[in-house]
Amino acid sequence: MYKRVLLKLSGEALGGKNGVGIDPDTVDGVVRQLVELSKKGVEIAIVVGGGNFWRGRQGVAMDKVTADHMGMLATVMNALALQDAIEKKGVPTRVQTAIAIPSVAEPFILRKAVRHFECGRIVIFACGTGNPYFTTDSGAALRAAEIKADVLLMAKNVDGVYDSDPKTNKNAVKLKELSYMEVINKNIAVMDFTSVTMCMENKVPIIAFGLSEENSIIRAASGEKIGTIIH
């Protein structure tokens, strides 16, 4: 079992089948697994997206920086929803944001985040990197490197990385293992290349797996061979 993990959750994942808003059953399923892992002594960080409320591409006629800032604020709503659900199950949490919103959450301070882990708290990172033009995948890779996570867990809507789109090609083959450079050279769409490069440079392995599989977060954090590992 990994000692310290960073879980990347997309906003759409929290929206359930429709990918919009917050689906209570989906959140409950995620939180149940996080609480179980925390009680086993796993230090947990979460980076959450905001696509269930807002995606930058929605604002095609809008200034890119403005649209990205709106997306960052959407991640705060999801972070607070996760915080509420986790604490209702008895595990303390802290939300840290890359944009200062002191009346709502702590600003991101690495030393405070590490101290929270030591005290048994789950830390939820919101607002991505705090900069426009960067995805929440980049935020996940950055935070994973900063907190020295043992692994970056990428919860996806498919059960791993395939050699082609399994939704359109019934003969698509799941790849159980990839190198960082294979992802880059073959243009495999598991996360953006900025994120992959950051993980490669800081030797953070990535496990891409299906969120909808039973106990998939627990299994991935326990070192079970699930989904696709990129290292």
Coordinates of N, CA, C and O in Angstrom, one line a residue, residues 6-161:
L6 N -1.9 11.0 -4.3 CA -2.7 12.1 -4.7 C -3.7 11.6 -5.7 O -3.3 11.0 -6.7
L7 N -4.9 11.8 -5.5 CA -6.0 11.4 -6.3 C -6.5 12.5 -7.2 O -6.9 13.6 -6.6
K8 N -6.5 12.4 -8.5 CA -7.1 13.4 -9.4 C -8.5 13.0 -9.8 O -8.7 11.9 -10.3
L9 N -9.5 13.8 -9.4 CA -10.9 13.6 -9.8 C -11.3 14.7 -10.7 O -11.1 15.8 -10.5
S10 N -12.0 14.3 -11.8 CA -12.5 15.3 -12.7 C -13.8 15.7 -12.2 O -14.5 15.0 -11.4
G11 N -14.2 16.9 -12.5 CA -15.5 17.5 -12.1 C -16.6 16.6 -12.7 O -17.6 16.3 -12.0
E12 N -16.5 16.2 -13.9 CA -17.5 15.4 -14.6 C -17.8 14.1 -13.8 O -18.9 13.6 -13.7
A13 N -16.7 13.5 -13.2 CA -16.9 12.3 -12.5 C -17.8 12.5 -11.3 O -18.6 11.6 -11.0
L14 N -17.7 13.6 -10.6 CA -18.6 13.9 -9.5 C -20.0 14.2 -9.9 O -20.9 14.1 -9.1
G15 N -20.2 14.4 -11.2 CA -21.6 14.7 -11.7 C -22.3 13.4 -12.1 O -23.5 13.5 -12.5
G16 N -21.7 12.3 -11.9 CA -22.4 11.0 -12.1 C -22.6 10.8 -13.6 O -21.8 11.2 -14.5
K17 N -23.7 10.1 -14.0 CA -23.9 9.7 -15.4 C -24.0 10.9 -16.3 O -23.6 10.9 -17.5
N18 N -24.6 12.0 -15.8 CA -24.9 13.1 -16.6 C -23.6 14.1 -16.7 O -23.5 14.9 -17.5
G19 N -22.7 13.9 -15.7 CA -21.5 14.7 -15.7 C -21.8 16.2 -15.3 O -20.9 17.1 -15.6
V20 N -22.9 16.5 -14.8 CA -23.3 17.9 -14.4 C -23.8 17.9 -13.0 O -24.4 17.0 -12.5
G21 N -23.4 19.0 -12.3 CA -23.7 19.1 -10.9 C -23.0 18.1 -10.0 O -21.9 17.6 -10.4
I22 N -23.5 17.8 -8.9 CA -22.9 16.9 -7.9 C -23.9 15.7 -7.7 O -25.0 16.0 -7.2
D23 N -23.5 14.5 -8.0 CA -24.3 13.4 -7.8 C -24.0 12.8 -6.4 O -22.9 12.3 -6.2
P24 N -25.0 12.7 -5.5 CA -24.7 12.3 -4.2 C -24.2 10.8 -4.1 O -23.3 10.5 -3.3
D25 N -24.7 10.0 -4.9 CA -24.3 8.6 -4.9 C -22.8 8.4 -5.3 O -22.1 7.6 -4.7
T26 N -22.4 9.2 -6.3 CA -21.1 9.1 -6.8 C -20.1 9.6 -5.7 O -19.1 9.0 -5.4
V27 N -20.5 10.8 -5.1 CA -19.7 11.3 -4.1 C -19.5 10.4 -2.9 O -18.5 10.2 -2.4
D28 N -20.6 9.8 -2.5 CA -20.6 8.8 -1.4 C -19.7 7.7 -1.7 O -19.0 7.2 -0.8
G29 N -19.7 7.1 -2.9 CA -18.9 6.0 -3.3 C -17.4 6.4 -3.2 O -16.6 5.6 -2.7
V30 N -17.1 7.6 -3.6 CA -15.7 8.0 -3.6 C -15.3 8.2 -2.1 O -14.2 7.8 -1.7
V31 N -16.1 8.9 -1.4 CA -15.8 9.3 0.0 C -15.6 8.0 0.9 O -14.7 8.0 1.7
R32 N -16.5 7.1 0.7 CA -16.4 5.8 1.5 C -15.0 5.2 1.3 O -14.4 4.8 2.3
Q33 N -14.5 5.2 0.1 CA -13.2 4.6 -0.1 C -12.0 5.4 0.5 O -11.1 4.9 1.1
L34 N -12.2 6.8 0.4 CA -11.2 7.6 0.9 C -11.1 7.5 2.4 O -10.0 7.5 3.0
V35 N -12.2 7.4 3.1 CA -12.3 7.3 4.5 C -11.6 6.0 4.9 O -10.9 5.9 5.9
E36 N -11.9 4.9 4.2 CA -11.3 3.6 4.6 C -9.8 3.6 4.4 O -9.1 3.1 5.3
L37 N -9.3 4.3 3.4 CA -7.9 4.4 3.2 C -7.2 5.2 4.3 O -6.2 4.9 4.8
S38 N -7.9 6.3 4.6 CA -7.4 7.2 5.6 C -7.3 6.5 7.0 O -6.3 6.6 7.7
K39 N -8.3 5.7 7.3 CA -8.2 5.0 8.6 C -7.2 3.9 8.6 O -6.8 3.4 9.7
K40 N -6.7 3.5 7.4 CA -5.6 2.5 7.3 C -4.3 3.2 7.4 O -3.2 2.5 7.3
G41 N -4.2 4.5 7.4 CA -3.0 5.2 7.6 C -2.4 5.8 6.3 O -1.3 6.4 6.3
V42 N -3.2 5.7 5.2 CA -2.7 6.3 3.9 C -3.0 7.8 4.0 O -4.0 8.3 4.4
E43 N -1.9 8.6 3.6 CA -2.0 10.0 3.6 C -2.6 10.4 2.2 O -2.0 10.0 1.2
I44 N -3.7 11.2 2.2 CA -4.4 11.4 0.9 C -4.5 12.9 0.6 O -4.9 13.7 1.4
A45 N -4.2 13.2 -0.6 CA -4.4 14.5 -1.2 C -5.3 14.3 -2.4 O -5.3 13.3 -3.1
I46 N -6.1 15.3 -2.7 CA -7.1 15.2 -3.8 C -6.9 16.5 -4.6 O -6.9 17.6 -4.0
V47 N -6.9 16.4 -5.9 CA -7.0 17.5 -6.8 C -8.3 17.3 -7.6 O -8.5 16.2 -8.2
V48 N -9.2 18.3 -7.6 CA -10.5 18.1 -8.2 C -10.7 19.1 -9.3 O -10.3 20.3 -9.2
G49 N -11.3 18.7 -10.4 CA -11.6 19.6 -11.5 C -12.9 20.3 -11.3 O -13.6 20.2 -10.2
G50 N -13.4 21.0 -12.3 CA -14.7 21.8 -12.1 C -15.6 21.7 -13.3 O -16.5 22.4 -13.5
G51 N -15.3 20.6 -14.2 CA -16.0 20.5 -15.4 C -17.5 20.2 -15.3 O -18.3 20.4 -16.3
N52 N -18.0 19.8 -14.1 CA -19.4 19.6 -13.9 C -20.2 20.9 -13.8 O -21.4 20.9 -13.8
F53 N -19.4 22.0 -13.5 CA -20.0 23.3 -13.5 C -19.6 24.2 -14.6 O -20.4 25.0 -15.1
W54 N -18.3 24.1 -15.0 CA -17.8 25.0 -16.0 C -16.6 24.4 -16.7 O -15.7 23.9 -16.0
R55 N -16.6 24.5 -18.0 CA -15.4 24.1 -18.8 C -14.9 25.3 -19.6 O -15.8 26.0 -20.2
G56 N -13.6 25.5 -19.7 CA -13.1 26.6 -20.4 C -13.6 26.7 -21.9 O -13.8 27.8 -22.4
R57 N -13.8 25.5 -22.5 CA -14.3 25.6 -23.9 C -15.7 26.1 -24.0 O -16.2 26.4 -25.1
Q58 N -16.5 26.2 -22.9 CA -17.8 26.7 -23.0 C -17.7 28.2 -23.3 O -18.6 28.8 -23.9
G59 N -16.6 28.9 -22.9 CA -16.5 30.3 -23.1 C -15.7 30.6 -24.3 O -14.8 31.4 -24.3
V60 N -16.0 30.0 -25.5 CA -15.2 30.1 -26.7 C -15.2 31.6 -27.1 O -14.2 32.0 -27.8
A61 N -16.3 32.3 -26.9 CA -16.3 33.7 -27.3 C -15.8 34.6 -26.2 O -15.7 35.9 -26.3
M62 N -15.3 34.0 -25.1 CA -14.8 34.7 -23.9 C -13.3 34.8 -23.9 O -12.6 33.9 -24.4
D63 N -12.8 35.8 -23.2 CA -11.4 35.9 -23.0 C -10.9 34.6 -22.3 O -11.5 34.1 -21.3
K64 N -9.8 34.0 -22.8 CA -9.3 32.7 -22.3 C -9.0 32.8 -20.8 O -9.3 31.9 -20.0
V65 N -8.4 33.8 -20.4 CA -8.0 34.0 -19.0 C -9.2 34.0 -18.1 O -9.3 33.4 -17.0
T66 N -10.2 34.8 -18.5 CA -11.5 34.9 -17.7 C -12.1 33.5 -17.6 O -12.6 33.1 -16.5
A67 N -12.2 32.8 -18.7 CA -12.8 31.5 -18.7 C -12.1 30.5 -17.8 O -12.7 29.8 -17.1
D68 N -10.8 30.6 -17.8 CA -10.0 29.7 -17.0 C -10.2 30.1 -15.5 O -10.2 29.2 -14.6
H69 N -10.3 31.3 -15.2 CA -10.5 31.7 -13.8 C -11.9 31.3 -13.3 O -12.0 30.8 -12.2
M70 N -12.9 31.3 -14.2 CA -14.2 30.8 -13.8 C -14.1 29.2 -13.5 O -14.7 28.7 -12.6
G71 N -13.3 28.5 -14.3 CA -13.1 27.1 -14.1 C -12.5 26.8 -12.8 O -12.8 25.9 -12.1
M72 N -11.5 27.7 -12.4 CA -10.8 27.5 -11.1 C -11.8 27.7 -9.9 O -11.8 26.9 -9.0
L73 N -12.7 28.7 -10.1 CA -13.7 28.9 -9.0 C -14.7 27.7 -8.9 O -15.1 27.3 -7.8
A74 N -14.9 27.0 -10.1 CA -15.8 25.9 -10.1 C -15.2 24.7 -9.3 O -15.9 24.0 -8.6
T75 N -13.9 24.6 -9.3 CA -13.2 23.5 -8.6 C -13.4 23.7 -7.0 O -13.4 22.8 -6.3
V76 N -13.5 25.0 -6.6 CA -13.7 25.3 -5.2 C -15.0 24.7 -4.7 O -15.1 24.1 -3.6
M77 N -16.1 24.8 -5.5 CA -17.4 24.3 -5.2 C -17.3 22.8 -5.0 O -17.8 22.2 -4.0
N78 N -16.6 22.1 -5.9 CA -16.4 20.6 -5.7 C -15.6 20.3 -4.5 O -15.9 19.3 -3.8
A79 N -14.5 21.0 -4.3 CA -13.7 20.8 -3.1 C -14.5 20.9 -1.8 O -14.3 20.1 -0.9
L80 N -15.3 21.9 -1.7 CA -16.1 22.1 -0.5 C -17.1 21.0 -0.3 O -17.4 20.5 0.8
A81 N -17.7 20.5 -1.5 CA -18.7 19.4 -1.4 C -18.0 18.1 -0.9 O -18.5 17.4 -0.1
L82 N -16.8 17.9 -1.4 CA -16.0 16.7 -0.9 C -15.7 16.8 0.5 O -15.8 15.9 1.3
Q83 N -15.2 18.0 0.9 CA -14.9 18.3 2.3 C -16.1 18.0 3.2 O -15.9 17.3 4.3
D84 N -17.2 18.5 2.9 CA -18.4 18.3 3.7 C -18.8 16.8 3.8 O -19.0 16.3 4.9
A85 N -18.7 16.1 2.7 CA -19.0 14.6 2.7 C -18.0 13.8 3.5 O -18.4 12.9 4.2
I86 N -16.8 14.1 3.4 CA -15.7 13.4 4.1 C -15.8 13.6 5.6 O -15.8 12.7 6.4
E87 N -16.0 14.9 6.0 CA -16.1 15.2 7.4 C -17.4 14.6 8.1 O -17.3 14.3 9.3
K88 N -18.4 14.4 7.3 CA -19.6 13.8 7.9 C -19.4 12.3 8.2 O -20.1 11.8 9.0
K89 N -18.3 11.8 7.6 CA -17.9 10.4 8.0 C -16.8 10.3 9.0 O -16.2 9.3 9.2
G90 N -16.5 11.5 9.6 CA -15.6 11.5 10.7 C -14.1 11.7 10.5 O -13.3 11.5 11.4
V91 N -13.8 12.0 9.2 CA -12.4 12.2 8.9 C -12.1 13.7 8.7 O -12.8 14.3 7.9
P92 N -11.2 14.3 9.4 CA -10.9 15.8 9.2 C -10.3 16.1 7.9 O -9.5 15.3 7.3
T93 N -10.6 17.2 7.3 CA -10.0 17.6 6.0 C -9.6 19.1 6.1 O -10.0 19.9 7.0
R94 N -8.9 19.5 5.1 CA -8.6 20.9 4.8 C -8.6 21.1 3.3 O -8.2 20.3 2.5
V95 N -9.3 22.2 2.9 CA -9.2 22.6 1.5 C -8.2 23.7 1.4 O -8.2 24.7 2.2
Q96 N -7.3 23.6 0.4 CA -6.3 24.6 0.1 C -6.5 25.1 -1.3 O -6.6 24.2 -2.2
T97 N -6.5 26.4 -1.5 CA -6.7 26.9 -2.9 C -5.5 27.6 -3.4 O -4.7 28.2 -2.6
A98 N -5.3 27.5 -4.7 CA -4.1 28.2 -5.3 C -4.4 29.7 -5.5 O -3.5 30.5 -5.8
I99 N -5.7 30.1 -5.4 CA -6.1 31.5 -5.4 C -6.6 31.8 -4.0 O -7.4 31.0 -3.5
A100 N -6.1 32.9 -3.5 CA -6.5 33.2 -2.1 C -8.0 33.5 -1.9 O -8.5 34.4 -2.5
I101 N -8.7 32.6 -1.2 CA -10.1 32.9 -0.8 C -10.2 32.6 0.7 O -10.7 31.6 1.2
P102 N -9.6 33.5 1.5 CA -9.3 33.1 2.9 C -10.6 32.9 3.8 O -10.5 32.2 4.8
S103 N -11.7 33.5 3.4 CA -12.9 33.2 4.1 C -13.6 31.9 3.8 O -14.5 31.5 4.5
V104 N -13.0 31.2 2.8 CA -13.6 29.9 2.4 C -12.6 28.7 2.7 O -13.0 27.6 3.1
A105 N -11.4 29.0 2.4 CA -10.4 27.9 2.5 C -9.0 28.5 2.8 O -8.8 29.7 2.6
E106 N -8.1 27.6 3.1 CA -6.7 28.0 3.3 C -6.0 28.3 2.0 O -6.3 27.6 1.0
P107 N -5.0 29.2 1.9 CA -4.2 29.2 0.7 C -3.3 28.0 0.7 O -3.0 27.4 1.7
F108 N -2.8 27.7 -0.5 CA -1.9 26.5 -0.6 C -0.6 26.9 0.0 O 0.1 27.9 -0.4
I109 N -0.2 26.2 1.1 CA 1.1 26.3 1.7 C 1.7 24.9 1.9 O 1.0 24.1 2.6
L110 N 2.7 24.6 1.3 CA 3.2 23.2 1.2 C 3.5 22.7 2.6 O 3.1 21.6 3.0
R111 N 4.1 23.5 3.5 CA 4.4 23.0 4.9 C 3.2 22.7 5.7 O 3.1 21.7 6.4
K112 N 2.1 23.5 5.5 CA 0.9 23.3 6.2 C 0.2 22.0 5.6 O -0.4 21.2 6.4
A113 N 0.3 21.8 4.3 CA -0.3 20.6 3.7 C 0.4 19.3 4.3 O -0.3 18.4 4.7
V114 N 1.7 19.4 4.4 CA 2.4 18.2 4.9 C 2.1 18.0 6.4 O 1.9 16.8 6.8
R115 N 1.9 19.1 7.1 CA 1.5 18.9 8.5 C 0.1 18.3 8.7 O -0.1 17.5 9.6
H116 N -0.8 18.7 7.8 CA -2.1 18.1 7.8 C -2.1 16.6 7.6 O -2.8 15.9 8.2
F117 N -1.2 16.2 6.6 CA -1.0 14.7 6.4 C -0.6 14.0 7.7 O -1.1 13.0 8.1
E118 N 0.4 14.7 8.4 CA 0.9 14.1 9.6 C -0.1 14.0 10.7 O -0.1 13.1 11.6
C119 N -1.1 14.9 10.6 CA -2.2 14.9 11.6 C -3.4 14.0 11.2 O -4.5 14.0 11.9
G120 N -3.3 13.3 10.1 CA -4.3 12.4 9.7 C -5.5 13.1 8.9 O -6.5 12.5 8.8
R121 N -5.2 14.3 8.4 CA -6.2 15.0 7.6 C -6.1 14.7 6.1 O -5.0 14.5 5.6
I122 N -7.2 14.7 5.4 CA -7.2 14.6 4.0 C -7.2 16.1 3.5 O -7.9 16.9 3.9
V123 N -6.3 16.3 2.5 CA -6.1 17.7 2.0 C -6.7 17.7 0.5 O -6.3 16.9 -0.3
I124 N -7.5 18.7 0.3 CA -8.1 18.8 -1.0 C -7.6 20.1 -1.6 O -7.8 21.2 -1.1
F125 N -7.0 20.0 -2.8 CA -6.4 21.1 -3.5 C -7.3 21.6 -4.6 O -7.8 20.8 -5.4
A126 N -7.7 22.9 -4.5 CA -8.6 23.5 -5.5 C -7.9 24.6 -6.3 O -6.8 25.0 -5.9
C127 N -8.5 25.0 -7.4 CA -8.0 26.1 -8.3 C -6.8 25.7 -9.1 O -6.1 26.5 -9.7
G128 N -6.6 24.4 -9.3 CA -5.5 24.0 -10.2 C -4.1 24.5 -9.7 O -3.8 24.5 -8.6
T129 N -3.4 25.1 -10.7 CA -2.1 25.7 -10.4 C -2.3 27.2 -10.0 O -1.4 27.8 -9.5
G130 N -3.5 27.7 -10.2 CA -3.8 29.1 -9.9 C -3.5 30.0 -11.1 O -3.6 31.2 -11.0
N131 N -3.1 29.4 -12.2 CA -2.7 30.1 -13.4 C -3.6 29.7 -14.6 O -3.9 28.5 -14.7
P132 N -4.0 30.6 -15.4 CA -4.7 30.3 -16.7 C -3.8 29.5 -17.6 O -2.6 29.5 -17.4
Y133 N -4.4 28.8 -18.6 CA -3.7 28.1 -19.6 C -3.1 26.8 -19.1 O -2.4 26.0 -19.8
F134 N -3.3 26.4 -17.8 CA -2.9 25.1 -17.2 C -4.1 24.4 -16.8 O -5.1 24.9 -16.2
T135 N -4.1 23.1 -17.1 CA -5.3 22.2 -16.7 C -5.2 21.8 -15.3 O -4.1 21.9 -14.6
T136 N -6.3 21.2 -14.8 CA -6.2 20.6 -13.4 C -5.3 19.4 -13.4 O -4.8 19.0 -12.3
D137 N -5.1 18.7 -14.6 CA -4.1 17.6 -14.6 C -2.7 18.2 -14.3 O -2.0 17.6 -13.6
S138 N -2.4 19.4 -14.8 CA -1.1 20.0 -14.5 C -1.1 20.3 -13.0 O 0.0 20.2 -12.4
G139 N -2.2 20.8 -12.5 CA -2.3 21.1 -11.0 C -2.0 19.8 -10.2 O -1.3 19.8 -9.2
A140 N -2.6 18.7 -10.7 CA -2.4 17.4 -10.0 C -0.9 17.0 -10.0 O -0.3 16.5 -9.0
A141 N -0.3 17.1 -11.2 CA 1.1 16.7 -11.3 C 2.0 17.6 -10.5 O 2.9 17.1 -9.8
L142 N 1.7 18.9 -10.5 CA 2.5 19.8 -9.7 C 2.4 19.5 -8.2 O 3.4 19.4 -7.5
R143 N 1.2 19.3 -7.7 CA 1.0 19.1 -6.3 C 1.6 17.7 -5.9 O 2.1 17.6 -4.8
A144 N 1.4 16.7 -6.8 CA 2.0 15.4 -6.5 C 3.5 15.5 -6.3 O 4.1 14.9 -5.4
A145 N 4.2 16.3 -7.2 CA 5.6 16.5 -7.0 C 6.0 17.2 -5.8 O 6.9 16.9 -5.1
E146 N 5.2 18.3 -5.5 CA 5.5 19.1 -4.3 C 5.4 18.3 -3.0 O 6.2 18.5 -2.1
I147 N 4.3 17.6 -2.9 CA 4.1 16.8 -1.6 C 4.9 15.5 -1.6 O 4.8 14.8 -0.6
K148 N 5.6 15.2 -2.7 CA 6.3 14.0 -2.8 C 5.4 12.7 -2.6 O 5.7 11.8 -1.9
A149 N 4.3 12.8 -3.4 CA 3.4 11.7 -3.4 C 4.1 10.4 -4.0 O 4.9 10.5 -4.9
D150 N 3.7 9.3 -3.5 CA 4.3 8.0 -4.0 C 3.7 7.7 -5.3 O 4.3 7.0 -6.1
V151 N 2.5 8.2 -5.6 CA 1.8 7.9 -6.8 C 0.7 8.9 -7.1 O 0.1 9.5 -6.2
L152 N 0.5 9.1 -8.4 CA -0.7 10.0 -8.8 C -1.7 9.1 -9.4 O -1.5 8.4 -10.4
L153 N -2.9 9.0 -8.7 CA -4.0 8.2 -9.1 C -5.0 9.0 -10.0 O -5.5 10.0 -9.5
M154 N -5.1 8.6 -11.3 CA -6.0 9.3 -12.2 C -7.3 8.5 -12.4 O -7.3 7.5 -13.0
A155 N -8.3 9.0 -11.7 CA -9.6 8.3 -11.8 C -10.3 8.8 -13.1 O -10.6 9.9 -13.3
K156 N -10.5 7.8 -14.0 CA -11.1 8.1 -15.3 C -12.4 7.5 -15.5 O -12.9 6.7 -14.7
N157 N -13.1 7.8 -16.7 CA -14.4 7.2 -17.0 C -14.2 5.9 -17.8 O -15.2 5.3 -18.2
V158 N -13.0 5.5 -18.1 CA -12.7 4.2 -18.7 C -11.6 3.5 -17.7 O -11.0 4.2 -16.9
D159 N -11.5 2.2 -17.9 CA -10.8 1.4 -16.9 C -9.3 1.3 -17.2 O -8.6 0.4 -16.8
G160 N -8.7 2.3 -17.9 CA -7.3 2.3 -18.2 C -7.0 3.1 -19.5 O -7.9 3.8 -20.0
V161 N -5.8 2.9 -20.0 CA -5.4 3.5 -21.3 C -5.5 2.4 -22.4 O -4.9 1.3 -22.2

